[in-house]
CSV table of C-alpha atoms in Angstrom, one decimal:
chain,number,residue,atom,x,y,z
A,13,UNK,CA,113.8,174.2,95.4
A,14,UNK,CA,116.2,174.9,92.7
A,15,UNK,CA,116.2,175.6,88.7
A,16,UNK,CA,115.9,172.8,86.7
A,17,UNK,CA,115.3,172.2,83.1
A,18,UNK,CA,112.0,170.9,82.7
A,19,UNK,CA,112.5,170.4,78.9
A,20,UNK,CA,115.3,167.3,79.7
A,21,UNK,CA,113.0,165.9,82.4
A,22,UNK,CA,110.7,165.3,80.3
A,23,UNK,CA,112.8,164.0,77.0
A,24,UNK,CA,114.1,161.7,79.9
A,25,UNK,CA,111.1,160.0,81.1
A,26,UNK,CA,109.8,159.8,77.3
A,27,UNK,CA,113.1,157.9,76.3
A,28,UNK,CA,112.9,155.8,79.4
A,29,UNK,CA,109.0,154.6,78.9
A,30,UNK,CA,109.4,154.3,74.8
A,31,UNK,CA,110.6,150.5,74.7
A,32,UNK,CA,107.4,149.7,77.0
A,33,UNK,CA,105.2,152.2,74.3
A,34,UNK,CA,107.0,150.2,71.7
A,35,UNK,CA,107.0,147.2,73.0
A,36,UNK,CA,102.5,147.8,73.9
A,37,UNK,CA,102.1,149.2,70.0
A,38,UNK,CA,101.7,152.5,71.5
A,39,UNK,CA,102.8,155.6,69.3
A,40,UNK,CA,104.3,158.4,71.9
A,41,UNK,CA,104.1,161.9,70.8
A,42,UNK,CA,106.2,164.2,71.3
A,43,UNK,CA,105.5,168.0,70.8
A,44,UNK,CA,108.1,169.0,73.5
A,45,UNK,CA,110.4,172.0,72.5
A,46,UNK,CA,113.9,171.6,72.2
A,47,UNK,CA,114.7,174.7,73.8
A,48,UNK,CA,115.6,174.6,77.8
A,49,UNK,CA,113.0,175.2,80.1
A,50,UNK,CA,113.7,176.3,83.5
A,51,UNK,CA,111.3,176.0,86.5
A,52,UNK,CA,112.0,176.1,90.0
A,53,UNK,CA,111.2,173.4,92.0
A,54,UNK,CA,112.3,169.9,93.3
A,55,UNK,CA,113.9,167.9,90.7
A,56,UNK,CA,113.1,164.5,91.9
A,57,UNK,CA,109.4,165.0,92.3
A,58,UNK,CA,109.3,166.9,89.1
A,59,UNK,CA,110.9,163.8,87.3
A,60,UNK,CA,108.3,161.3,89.5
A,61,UNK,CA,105.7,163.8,88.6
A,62,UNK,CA,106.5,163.2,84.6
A,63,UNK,CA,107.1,159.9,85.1
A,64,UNK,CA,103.8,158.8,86.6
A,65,UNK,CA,101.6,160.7,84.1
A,66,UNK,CA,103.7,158.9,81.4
A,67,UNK,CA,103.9,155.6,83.1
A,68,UNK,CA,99.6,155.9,83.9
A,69,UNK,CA,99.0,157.0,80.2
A,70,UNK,CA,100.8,153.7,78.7
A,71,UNK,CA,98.9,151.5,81.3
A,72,UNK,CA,95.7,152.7,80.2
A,73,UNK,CA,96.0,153.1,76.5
A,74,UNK,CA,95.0,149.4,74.2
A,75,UNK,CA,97.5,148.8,71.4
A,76,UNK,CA,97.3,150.9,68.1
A,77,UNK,CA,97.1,153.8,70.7
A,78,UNK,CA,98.0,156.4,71.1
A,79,UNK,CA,99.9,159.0,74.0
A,80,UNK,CA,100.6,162.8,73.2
A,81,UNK,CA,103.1,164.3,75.7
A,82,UNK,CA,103.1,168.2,75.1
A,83,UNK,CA,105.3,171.1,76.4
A,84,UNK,CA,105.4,174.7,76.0
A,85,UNK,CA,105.4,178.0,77.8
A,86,UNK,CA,103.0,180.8,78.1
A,87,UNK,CA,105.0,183.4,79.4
A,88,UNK,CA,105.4,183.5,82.9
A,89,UNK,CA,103.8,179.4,82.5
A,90,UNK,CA,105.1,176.5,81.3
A,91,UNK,CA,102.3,174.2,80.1
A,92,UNK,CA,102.8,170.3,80.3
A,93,UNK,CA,100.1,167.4,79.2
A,94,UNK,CA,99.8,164.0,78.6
A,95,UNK,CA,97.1,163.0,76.9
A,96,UNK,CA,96.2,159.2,76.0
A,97,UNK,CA,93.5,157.1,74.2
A,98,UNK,CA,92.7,155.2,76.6
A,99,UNK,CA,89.5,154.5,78.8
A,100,UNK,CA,90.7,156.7,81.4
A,101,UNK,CA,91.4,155.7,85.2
């Protein structure tokens, strides 16, 4: 367990799944702040974590769809969504 900055995890895995949202006419968006936020916990299944929710929302969602990936914090939380219009799974 260490500090991490959840903020570029997750501007990571949204850069790294937008060609396959491009490429599926998906729209991905964003409302992540630009401001580091740090969590504590393991890096690599934080960024698995992110990736999965991002990587199951695209699967799931027909073209002209759409996924919202949000983050903010609620002092002492950090709040973190994906949402999709998709059927679900």
């Amino acid at each position: 367990m260490q500090l991490v900055d959840f903020t570029s995890i997750v501007k990571t895995e949204i850069a790294e799944n937008y060609q396959i949202a491009d490429d599926r006419n998906i729209e991905i968006r964003s409302l992540v702040t630009d401001e580091p936020v740090m969590v504590k916990g393991d890096e690599q299944a934080l960024v698995q974590m992110v990736n999965n929710l991002i990587d199951n929302a695209l699967k799931y969602t027909a073209a002209e769809g759409q996924v919202r990936i949000e983050l903010e914090v609620d002092s002492p939380w950090v709040l973190f969504s994906v949402t999709d219009t998709g059927t679900g799974i």
